[in-house]
One Martini backbone bead per residue (centre of mass of N, CA, C, O) as a GRO file, in nm:
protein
  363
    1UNK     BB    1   0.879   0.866   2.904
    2UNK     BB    2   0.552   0.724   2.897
    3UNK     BB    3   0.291   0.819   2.627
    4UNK     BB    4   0.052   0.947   2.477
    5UNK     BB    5  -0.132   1.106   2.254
    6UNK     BB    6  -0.246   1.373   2.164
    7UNK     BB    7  -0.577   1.421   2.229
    8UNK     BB    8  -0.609   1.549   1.951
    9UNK     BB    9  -0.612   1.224   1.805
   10UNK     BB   10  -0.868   1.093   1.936
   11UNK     BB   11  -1.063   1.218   1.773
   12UNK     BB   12  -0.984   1.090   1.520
   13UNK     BB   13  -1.061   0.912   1.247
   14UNK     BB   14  -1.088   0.671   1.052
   15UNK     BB   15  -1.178   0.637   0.713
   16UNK     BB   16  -1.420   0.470   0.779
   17UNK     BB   17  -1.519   0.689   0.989
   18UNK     BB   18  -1.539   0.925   0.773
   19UNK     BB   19  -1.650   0.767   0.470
   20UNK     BB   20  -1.440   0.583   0.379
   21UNK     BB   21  -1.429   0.276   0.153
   22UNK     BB   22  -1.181   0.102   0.086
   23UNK     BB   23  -1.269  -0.078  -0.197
   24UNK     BB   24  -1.439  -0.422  -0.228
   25UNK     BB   25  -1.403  -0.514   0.032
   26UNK     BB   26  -1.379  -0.643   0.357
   27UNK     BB   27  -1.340  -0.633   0.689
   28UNK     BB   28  -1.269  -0.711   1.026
   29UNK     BB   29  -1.356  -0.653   1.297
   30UNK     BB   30  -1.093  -0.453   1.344
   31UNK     BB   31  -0.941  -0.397   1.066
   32UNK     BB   32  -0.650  -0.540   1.168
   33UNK     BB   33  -0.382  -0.764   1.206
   34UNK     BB   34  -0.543  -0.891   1.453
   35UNK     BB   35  -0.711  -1.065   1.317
   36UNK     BB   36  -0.514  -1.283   1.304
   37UNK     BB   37  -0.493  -1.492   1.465
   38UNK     BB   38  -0.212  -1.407   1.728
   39UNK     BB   39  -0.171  -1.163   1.667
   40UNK     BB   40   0.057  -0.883   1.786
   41UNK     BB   41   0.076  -0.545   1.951
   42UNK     BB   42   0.300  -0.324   2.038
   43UNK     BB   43   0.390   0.025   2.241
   44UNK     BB   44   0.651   0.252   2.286
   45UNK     BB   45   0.604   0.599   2.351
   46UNK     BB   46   0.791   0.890   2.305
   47UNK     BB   47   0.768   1.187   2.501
   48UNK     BB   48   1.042   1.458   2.526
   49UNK     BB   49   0.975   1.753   2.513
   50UNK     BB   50   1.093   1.905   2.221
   51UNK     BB   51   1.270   1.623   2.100
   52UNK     BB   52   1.097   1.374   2.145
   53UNK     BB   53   0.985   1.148   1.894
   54UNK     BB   54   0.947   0.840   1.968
   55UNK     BB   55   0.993   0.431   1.943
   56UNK     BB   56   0.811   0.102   1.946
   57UNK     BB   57   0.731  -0.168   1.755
   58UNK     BB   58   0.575  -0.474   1.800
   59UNK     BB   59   0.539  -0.790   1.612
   60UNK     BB   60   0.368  -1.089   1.654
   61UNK     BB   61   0.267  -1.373   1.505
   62UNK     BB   62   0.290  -1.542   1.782
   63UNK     BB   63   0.273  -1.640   2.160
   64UNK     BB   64   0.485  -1.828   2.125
   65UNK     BB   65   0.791  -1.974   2.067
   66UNK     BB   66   0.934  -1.854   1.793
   67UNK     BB   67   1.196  -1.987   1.776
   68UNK     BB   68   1.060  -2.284   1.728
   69UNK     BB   69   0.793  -2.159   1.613
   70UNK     BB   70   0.833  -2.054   1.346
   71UNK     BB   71   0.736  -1.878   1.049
   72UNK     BB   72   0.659  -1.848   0.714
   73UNK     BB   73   0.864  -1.573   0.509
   74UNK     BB   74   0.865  -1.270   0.319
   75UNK     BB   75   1.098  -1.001   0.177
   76UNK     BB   76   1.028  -0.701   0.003
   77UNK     BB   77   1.166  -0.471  -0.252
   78UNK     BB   78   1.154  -0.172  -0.327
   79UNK     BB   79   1.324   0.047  -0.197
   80UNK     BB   80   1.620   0.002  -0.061
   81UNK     BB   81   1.661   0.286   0.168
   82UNK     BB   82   1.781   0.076   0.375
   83UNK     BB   83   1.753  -0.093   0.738
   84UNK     BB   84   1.690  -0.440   0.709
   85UNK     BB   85   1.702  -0.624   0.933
   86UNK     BB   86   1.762  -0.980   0.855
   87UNK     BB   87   1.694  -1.021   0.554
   88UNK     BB   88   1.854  -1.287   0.464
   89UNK     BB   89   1.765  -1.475   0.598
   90UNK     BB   90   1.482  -1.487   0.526
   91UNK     BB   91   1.548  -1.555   0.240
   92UNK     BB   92   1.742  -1.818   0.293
   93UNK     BB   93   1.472  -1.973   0.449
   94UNK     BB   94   1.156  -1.885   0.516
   95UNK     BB   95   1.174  -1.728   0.801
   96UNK     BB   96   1.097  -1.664   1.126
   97UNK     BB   97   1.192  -1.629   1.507
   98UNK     BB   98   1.112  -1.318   1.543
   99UNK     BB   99   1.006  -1.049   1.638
  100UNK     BB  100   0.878  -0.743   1.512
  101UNK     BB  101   1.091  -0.422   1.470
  102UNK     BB  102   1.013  -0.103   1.516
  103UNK     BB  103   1.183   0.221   1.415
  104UNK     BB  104   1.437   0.401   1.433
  105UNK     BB  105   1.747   0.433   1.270
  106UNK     BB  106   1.933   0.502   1.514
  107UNK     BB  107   1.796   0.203   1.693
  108UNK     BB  108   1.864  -0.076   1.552
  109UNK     BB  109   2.047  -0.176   1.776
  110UNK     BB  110   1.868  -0.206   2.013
  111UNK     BB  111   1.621  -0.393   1.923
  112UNK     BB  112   1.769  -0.620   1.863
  113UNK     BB  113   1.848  -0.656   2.158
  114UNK     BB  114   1.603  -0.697   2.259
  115UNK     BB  115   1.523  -0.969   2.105
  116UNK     BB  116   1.751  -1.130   2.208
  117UNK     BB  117   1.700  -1.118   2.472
  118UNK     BB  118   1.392  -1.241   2.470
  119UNK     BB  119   1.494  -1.495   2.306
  120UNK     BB  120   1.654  -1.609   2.539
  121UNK     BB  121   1.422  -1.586   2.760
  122UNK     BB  122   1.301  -1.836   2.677
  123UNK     BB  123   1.134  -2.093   2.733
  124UNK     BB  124   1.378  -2.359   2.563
  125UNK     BB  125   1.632  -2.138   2.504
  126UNK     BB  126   1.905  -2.237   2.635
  127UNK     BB  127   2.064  -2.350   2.357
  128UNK     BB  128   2.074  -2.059   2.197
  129UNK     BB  129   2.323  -1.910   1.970
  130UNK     BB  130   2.102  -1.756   1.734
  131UNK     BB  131   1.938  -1.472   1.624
  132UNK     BB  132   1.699  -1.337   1.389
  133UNK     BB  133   1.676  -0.997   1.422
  134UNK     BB  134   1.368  -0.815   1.314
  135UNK     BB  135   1.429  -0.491   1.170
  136UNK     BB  136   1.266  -0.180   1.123
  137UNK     BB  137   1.272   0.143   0.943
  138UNK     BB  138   1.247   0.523   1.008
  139UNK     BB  139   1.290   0.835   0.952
  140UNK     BB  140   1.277   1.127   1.252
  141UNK     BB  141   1.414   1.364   1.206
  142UNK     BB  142   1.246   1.602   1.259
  143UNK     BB  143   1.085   1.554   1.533
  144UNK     BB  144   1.368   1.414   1.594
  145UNK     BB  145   1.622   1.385   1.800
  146UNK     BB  146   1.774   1.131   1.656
  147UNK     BB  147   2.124   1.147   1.790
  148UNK     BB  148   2.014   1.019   2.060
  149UNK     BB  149   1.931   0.803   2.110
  150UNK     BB  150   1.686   0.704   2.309
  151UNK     BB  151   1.619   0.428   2.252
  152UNK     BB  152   1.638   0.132   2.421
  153UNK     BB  153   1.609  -0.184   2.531
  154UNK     BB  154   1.387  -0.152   2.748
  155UNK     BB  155   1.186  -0.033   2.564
  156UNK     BB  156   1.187  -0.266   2.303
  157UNK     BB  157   1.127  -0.466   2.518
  158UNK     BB  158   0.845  -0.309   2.605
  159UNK     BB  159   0.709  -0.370   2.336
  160UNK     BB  160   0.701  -0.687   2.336
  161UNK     BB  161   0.572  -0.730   2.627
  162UNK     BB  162   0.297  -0.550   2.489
  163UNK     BB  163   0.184  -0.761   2.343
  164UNK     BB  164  -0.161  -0.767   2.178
  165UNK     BB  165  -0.434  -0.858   2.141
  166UNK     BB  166  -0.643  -0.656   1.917
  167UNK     BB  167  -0.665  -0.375   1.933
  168UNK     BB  168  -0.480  -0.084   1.799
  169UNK     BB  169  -0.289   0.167   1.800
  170UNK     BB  170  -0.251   0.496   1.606
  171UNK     BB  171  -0.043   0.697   1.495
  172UNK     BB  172   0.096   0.864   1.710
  173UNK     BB  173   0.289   0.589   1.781
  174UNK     BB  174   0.544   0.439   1.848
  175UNK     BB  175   0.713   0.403   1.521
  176UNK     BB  176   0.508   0.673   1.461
  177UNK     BB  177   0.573   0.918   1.638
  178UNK     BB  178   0.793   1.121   1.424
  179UNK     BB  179   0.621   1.064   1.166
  180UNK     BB  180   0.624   1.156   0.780
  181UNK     BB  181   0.354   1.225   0.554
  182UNK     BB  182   0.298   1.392   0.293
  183UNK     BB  183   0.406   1.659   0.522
  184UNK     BB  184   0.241   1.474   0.760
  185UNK     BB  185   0.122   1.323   0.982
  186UNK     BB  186   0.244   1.053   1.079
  187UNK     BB  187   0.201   0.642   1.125
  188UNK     BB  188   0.026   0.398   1.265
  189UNK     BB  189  -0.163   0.143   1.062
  190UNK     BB  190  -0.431  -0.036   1.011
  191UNK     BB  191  -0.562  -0.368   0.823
  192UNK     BB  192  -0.832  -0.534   0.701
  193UNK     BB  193  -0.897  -0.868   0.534
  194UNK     BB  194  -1.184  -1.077   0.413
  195UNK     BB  195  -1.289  -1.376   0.284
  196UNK     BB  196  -1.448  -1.539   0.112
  197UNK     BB  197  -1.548  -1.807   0.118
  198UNK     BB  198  -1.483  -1.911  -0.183
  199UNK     BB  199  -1.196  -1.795  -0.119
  200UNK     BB  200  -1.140  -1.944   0.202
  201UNK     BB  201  -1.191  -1.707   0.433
  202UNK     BB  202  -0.947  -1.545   0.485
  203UNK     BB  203  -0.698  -1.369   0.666
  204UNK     BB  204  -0.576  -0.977   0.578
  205UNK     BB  205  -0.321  -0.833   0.737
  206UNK     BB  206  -0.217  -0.477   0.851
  207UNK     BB  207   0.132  -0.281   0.915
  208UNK     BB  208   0.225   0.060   0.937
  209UNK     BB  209   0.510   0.260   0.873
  210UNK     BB  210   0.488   0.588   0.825
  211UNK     BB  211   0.760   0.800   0.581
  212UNK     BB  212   0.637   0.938   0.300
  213UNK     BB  213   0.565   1.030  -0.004
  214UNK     BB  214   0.432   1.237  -0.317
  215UNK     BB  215   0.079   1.269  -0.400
  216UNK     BB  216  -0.171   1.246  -0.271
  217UNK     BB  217  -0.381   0.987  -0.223
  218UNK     BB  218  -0.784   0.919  -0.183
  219UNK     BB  219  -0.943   0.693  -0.313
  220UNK     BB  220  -0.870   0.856  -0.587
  221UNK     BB  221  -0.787   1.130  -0.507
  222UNK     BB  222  -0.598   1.431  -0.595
  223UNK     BB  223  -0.507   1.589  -0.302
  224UNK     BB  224  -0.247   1.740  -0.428
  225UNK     BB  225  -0.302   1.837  -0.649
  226UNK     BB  226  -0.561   2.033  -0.572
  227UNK     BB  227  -0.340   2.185  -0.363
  228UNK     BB  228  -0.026   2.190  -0.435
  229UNK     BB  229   0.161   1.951  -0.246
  230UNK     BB  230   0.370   1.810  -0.428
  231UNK     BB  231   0.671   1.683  -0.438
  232UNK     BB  232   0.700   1.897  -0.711
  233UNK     BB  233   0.644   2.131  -0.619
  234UNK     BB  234   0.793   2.435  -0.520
  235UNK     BB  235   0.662   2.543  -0.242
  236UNK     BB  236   0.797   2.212  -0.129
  237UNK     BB  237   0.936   2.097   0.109
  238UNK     BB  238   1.172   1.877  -0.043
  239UNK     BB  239   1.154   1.527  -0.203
  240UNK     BB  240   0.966   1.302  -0.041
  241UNK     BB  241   1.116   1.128   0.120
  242UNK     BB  242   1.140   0.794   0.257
  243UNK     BB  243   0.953   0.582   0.469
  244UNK     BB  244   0.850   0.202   0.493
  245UNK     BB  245   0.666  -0.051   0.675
  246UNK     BB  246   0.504  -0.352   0.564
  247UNK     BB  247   0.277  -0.586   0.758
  248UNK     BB  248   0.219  -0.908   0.670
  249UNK     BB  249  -0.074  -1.106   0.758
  250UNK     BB  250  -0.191  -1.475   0.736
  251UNK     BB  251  -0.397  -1.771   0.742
  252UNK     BB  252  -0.270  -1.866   0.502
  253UNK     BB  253  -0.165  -2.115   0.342
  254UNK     BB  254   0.185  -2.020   0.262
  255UNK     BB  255   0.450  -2.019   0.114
  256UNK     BB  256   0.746  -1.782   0.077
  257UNK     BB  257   0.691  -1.801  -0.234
  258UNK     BB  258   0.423  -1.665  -0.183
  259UNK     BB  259   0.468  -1.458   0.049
  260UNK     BB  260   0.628  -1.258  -0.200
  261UNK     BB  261   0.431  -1.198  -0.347
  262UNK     BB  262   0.249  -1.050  -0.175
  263UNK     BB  263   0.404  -0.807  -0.071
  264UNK     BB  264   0.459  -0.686  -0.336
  265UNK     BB  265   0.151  -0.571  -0.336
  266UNK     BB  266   0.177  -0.369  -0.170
  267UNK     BB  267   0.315  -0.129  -0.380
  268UNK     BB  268   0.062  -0.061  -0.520
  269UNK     BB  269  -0.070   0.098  -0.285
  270UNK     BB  270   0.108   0.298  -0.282
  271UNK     BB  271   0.067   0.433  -0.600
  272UNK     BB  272  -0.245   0.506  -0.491
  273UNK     BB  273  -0.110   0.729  -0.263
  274UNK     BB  274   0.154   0.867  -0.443
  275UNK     BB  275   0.392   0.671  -0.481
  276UNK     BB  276   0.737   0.650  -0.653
  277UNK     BB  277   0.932   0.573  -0.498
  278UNK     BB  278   1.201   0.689  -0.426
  279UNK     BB  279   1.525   0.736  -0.412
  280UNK     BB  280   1.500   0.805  -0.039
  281UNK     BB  281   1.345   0.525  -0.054
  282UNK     BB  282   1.219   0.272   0.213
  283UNK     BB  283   1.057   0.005   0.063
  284UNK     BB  284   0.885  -0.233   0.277
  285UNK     BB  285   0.775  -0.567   0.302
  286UNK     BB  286   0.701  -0.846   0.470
  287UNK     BB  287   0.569  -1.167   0.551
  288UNK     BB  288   0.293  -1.404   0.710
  289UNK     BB  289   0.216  -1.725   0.818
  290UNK     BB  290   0.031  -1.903   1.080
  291UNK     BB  291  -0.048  -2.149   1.009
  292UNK     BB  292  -0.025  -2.447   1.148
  293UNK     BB  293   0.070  -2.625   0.888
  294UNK     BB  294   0.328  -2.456   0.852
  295UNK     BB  295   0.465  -2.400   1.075
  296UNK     BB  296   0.806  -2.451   1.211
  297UNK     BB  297   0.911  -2.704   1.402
  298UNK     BB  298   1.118  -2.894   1.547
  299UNK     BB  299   0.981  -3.140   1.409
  300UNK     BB  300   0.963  -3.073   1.122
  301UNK     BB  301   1.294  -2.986   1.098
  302UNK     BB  302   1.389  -3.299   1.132
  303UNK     BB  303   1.239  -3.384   0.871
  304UNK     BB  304   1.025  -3.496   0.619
  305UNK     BB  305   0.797  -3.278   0.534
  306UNK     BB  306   0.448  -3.170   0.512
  307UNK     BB  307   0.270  -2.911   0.336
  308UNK     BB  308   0.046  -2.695   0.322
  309UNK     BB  309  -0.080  -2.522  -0.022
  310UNK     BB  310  -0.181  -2.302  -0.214
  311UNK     BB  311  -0.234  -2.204  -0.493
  312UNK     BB  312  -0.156  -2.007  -0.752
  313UNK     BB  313  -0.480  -1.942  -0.789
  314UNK     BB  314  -0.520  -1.857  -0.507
  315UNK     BB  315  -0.433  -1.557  -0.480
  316UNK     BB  316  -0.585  -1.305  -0.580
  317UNK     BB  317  -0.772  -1.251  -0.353
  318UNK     BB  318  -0.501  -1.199  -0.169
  319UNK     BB  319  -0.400  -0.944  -0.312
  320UNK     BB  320  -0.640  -0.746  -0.270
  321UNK     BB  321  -0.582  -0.756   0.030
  322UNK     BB  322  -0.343  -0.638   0.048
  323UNK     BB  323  -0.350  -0.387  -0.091
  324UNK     BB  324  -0.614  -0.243   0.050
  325UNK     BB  325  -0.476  -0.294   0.344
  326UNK     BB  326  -0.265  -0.108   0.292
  327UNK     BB  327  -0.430   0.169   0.195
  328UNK     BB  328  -0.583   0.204   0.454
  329UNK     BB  329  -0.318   0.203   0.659
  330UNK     BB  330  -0.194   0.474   0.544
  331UNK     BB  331  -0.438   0.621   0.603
  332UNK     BB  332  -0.473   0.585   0.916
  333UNK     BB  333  -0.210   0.708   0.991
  334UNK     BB  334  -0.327   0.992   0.903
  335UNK     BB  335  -0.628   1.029   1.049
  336UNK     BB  336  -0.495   0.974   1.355
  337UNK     BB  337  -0.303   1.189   1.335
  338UNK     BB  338  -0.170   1.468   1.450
  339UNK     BB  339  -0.041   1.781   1.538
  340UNK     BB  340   0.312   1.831   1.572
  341UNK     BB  341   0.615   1.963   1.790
  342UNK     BB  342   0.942   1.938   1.764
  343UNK     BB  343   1.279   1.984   1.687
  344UNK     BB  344   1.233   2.130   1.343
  345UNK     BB  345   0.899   2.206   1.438
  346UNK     BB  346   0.600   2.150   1.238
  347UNK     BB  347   0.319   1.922   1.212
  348UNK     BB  348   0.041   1.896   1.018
  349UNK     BB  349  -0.226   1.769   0.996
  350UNK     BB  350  -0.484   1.619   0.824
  351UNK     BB  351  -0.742   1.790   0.687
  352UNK     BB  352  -1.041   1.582   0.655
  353UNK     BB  353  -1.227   1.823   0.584
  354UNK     BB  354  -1.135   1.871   0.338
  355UNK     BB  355  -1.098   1.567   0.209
  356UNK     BB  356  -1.393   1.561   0.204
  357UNK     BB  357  -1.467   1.789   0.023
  358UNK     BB  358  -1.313   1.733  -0.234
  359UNK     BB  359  -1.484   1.475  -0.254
  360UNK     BB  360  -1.800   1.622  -0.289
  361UNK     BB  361  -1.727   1.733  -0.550
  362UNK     BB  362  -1.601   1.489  -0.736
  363UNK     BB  363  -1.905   1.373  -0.783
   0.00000   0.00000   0.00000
């Protein structure tokens, strides 16, 4: 049974809609990681009975066949406690060939198998023998009953095939649907910079699957101090533990080794956040560049090709779109997420009336 998410999530604004403008840039018109022109986001949502709490999330660079125009990448890792699929050849190779997709931790080989057979079905692939599939994961066994592995394959896949330019949808949605943040009910989030002209007028989109803790921090309110519920607090059960995965699209002419340092730079935004990277978490950050004048085609990839490429002095302001959209993007996470249900309890959502009341207080 695929549904959508519970009515009163519905209702949640996103933080910027709270009143709450993180950062001092801009966001683009949809504040999401689609911003990026070309790029795509579905979501497959599973919500069935009293324990399945679970989905997959699809993210496409672009809507042509990925594997023939590669696009340039790189992957970085704050804690690796993780199975981030696919990503040694993003390293050996600096480019992606396949949807990147989300999931929880024990369905990491349906997705796989989902984009293998995506991409082996796409006209113009008949002859390839070899797919890098990349999925990332984060544990949701507590809202879910992890252990039924429920993801399929045709799940994954009908996550790929709905991939759309356009508004996210966020909260407890797709691999977001049963994943918990800082005690609250976590999932996905986006949010996106534009750059001024002067700085090249590019645009840095941000998609995350939160399931990690920490201290609570709030556009710099440090609002599990105020309230004591921070993961070293006594009476907080846990610690801390979890994992995030972070999705940066950027339309800036790029290479691979520009773009392992903007993923990096994700990484600022948890400490932002309130977390300390855990010893049981898994924080990896994706990066990919649109820019047409990159995408690795297989005729640049047959010959001696020249790539346009920022310098890197120009990445300064491309570094700030990075961390502020990160950070935006895993509060937007939590505060269109709702109350959840669950296998193994109840999290209750983040609420969002006392943590606007002790910003009103802090100033």
């Amino acid at each position: 049974m695929i549904v959508t998410p519970n009515a009163s999530a519905q209702d949640r604004p996103r933080v910027r809609e709270a009143g709450i403008a993180v950062g001092v840039m801009q966001p683009g018109p949809l504040n999401a990681i689609t911003d990026v022109a070309g790029v795509r986001v579905g979501h497959v949502t599973l919500i069935e009975g009293r324990d399945i709490r679970t989905g997959v999330t699809a993210v496409l660079p672009h809507g042509g066949n990925l594997f023939q125009d590669k696009v340039p990448a790189a992957i970085a890792v704050g804690n690796g406690f993780g199975k981030l699929m696919g990503s040694t050849q993003v390293a050996e190779l600096g480019e992606i060939e396949s949807p990147i997709l989300l999931t929880n931790t024990l369905n990491v080989p349906e997705a796989a198998a989902a984009t293998i057979e995506w991409t082996l079905a796409q006209p113009g692939n008949e002859e390839v023998r070899s797919v890098n599939a990349i999925v990332g994961e984060t544990n949701d066994g507590f809202l879910n009953d992890i252990r039924r592995r429920r993801v399929t394959i045709a799940d994954a896949r009908r996550a790929i095939e709905a991939a759309r330019e356009g508004p996210v949808a966020e909260g407890a949605v797709g691999a977001g649907t049963g994943t918990v943040a800082f005690g609250y009910k976590g999932g996905i989030g986006t949010a996106s910079r534009r750059l001024e002209t002067r700085h090249g007028g590019w645009t840095v989109g941000v998609l995350v699957q939160s399931n990690y803790g920490g201290a609570l921090t709030i556009d710099g309110l440090p609002y599990d101090a105020l309230t004591g519920r921070h993961g070293l607090a006594p009476q907080r059960q846990g610690s801390g533990d979890g994992s995030i995965i972070i999705v940066i699209a950027t339309d800036a002419p790029l290479s691979d080794r520009n773009l392992e340092r903007l993923a990096r730079r994700a990484f600022l935004a948890l400490g932002r956040t309130g977390s300390p990277m855990t010893n049981g978490s898994g924080d990896y950050a994706i990066a990919f560049s649109t820019h047409d004048g990159v995408r690795r085609t297989a005729a640049r990839r047959a010959a001696a090709t020249a790539y346009p490429e920022l310098g890197n002095e120009a990445m300064t302001p491309l570094f700030f779109a990075a961390l502020e959209a990160t950070e935006e993007a895993v509060l937007n996470s939590m505060f269109r997420a709702g109350r959840m249900d669950g296998a193994r309890g109840t999290i209750e959502a983040l609420p969002i009336d006392e943590v606007l009341r002790l910003r009103r207080q802090a100033r």
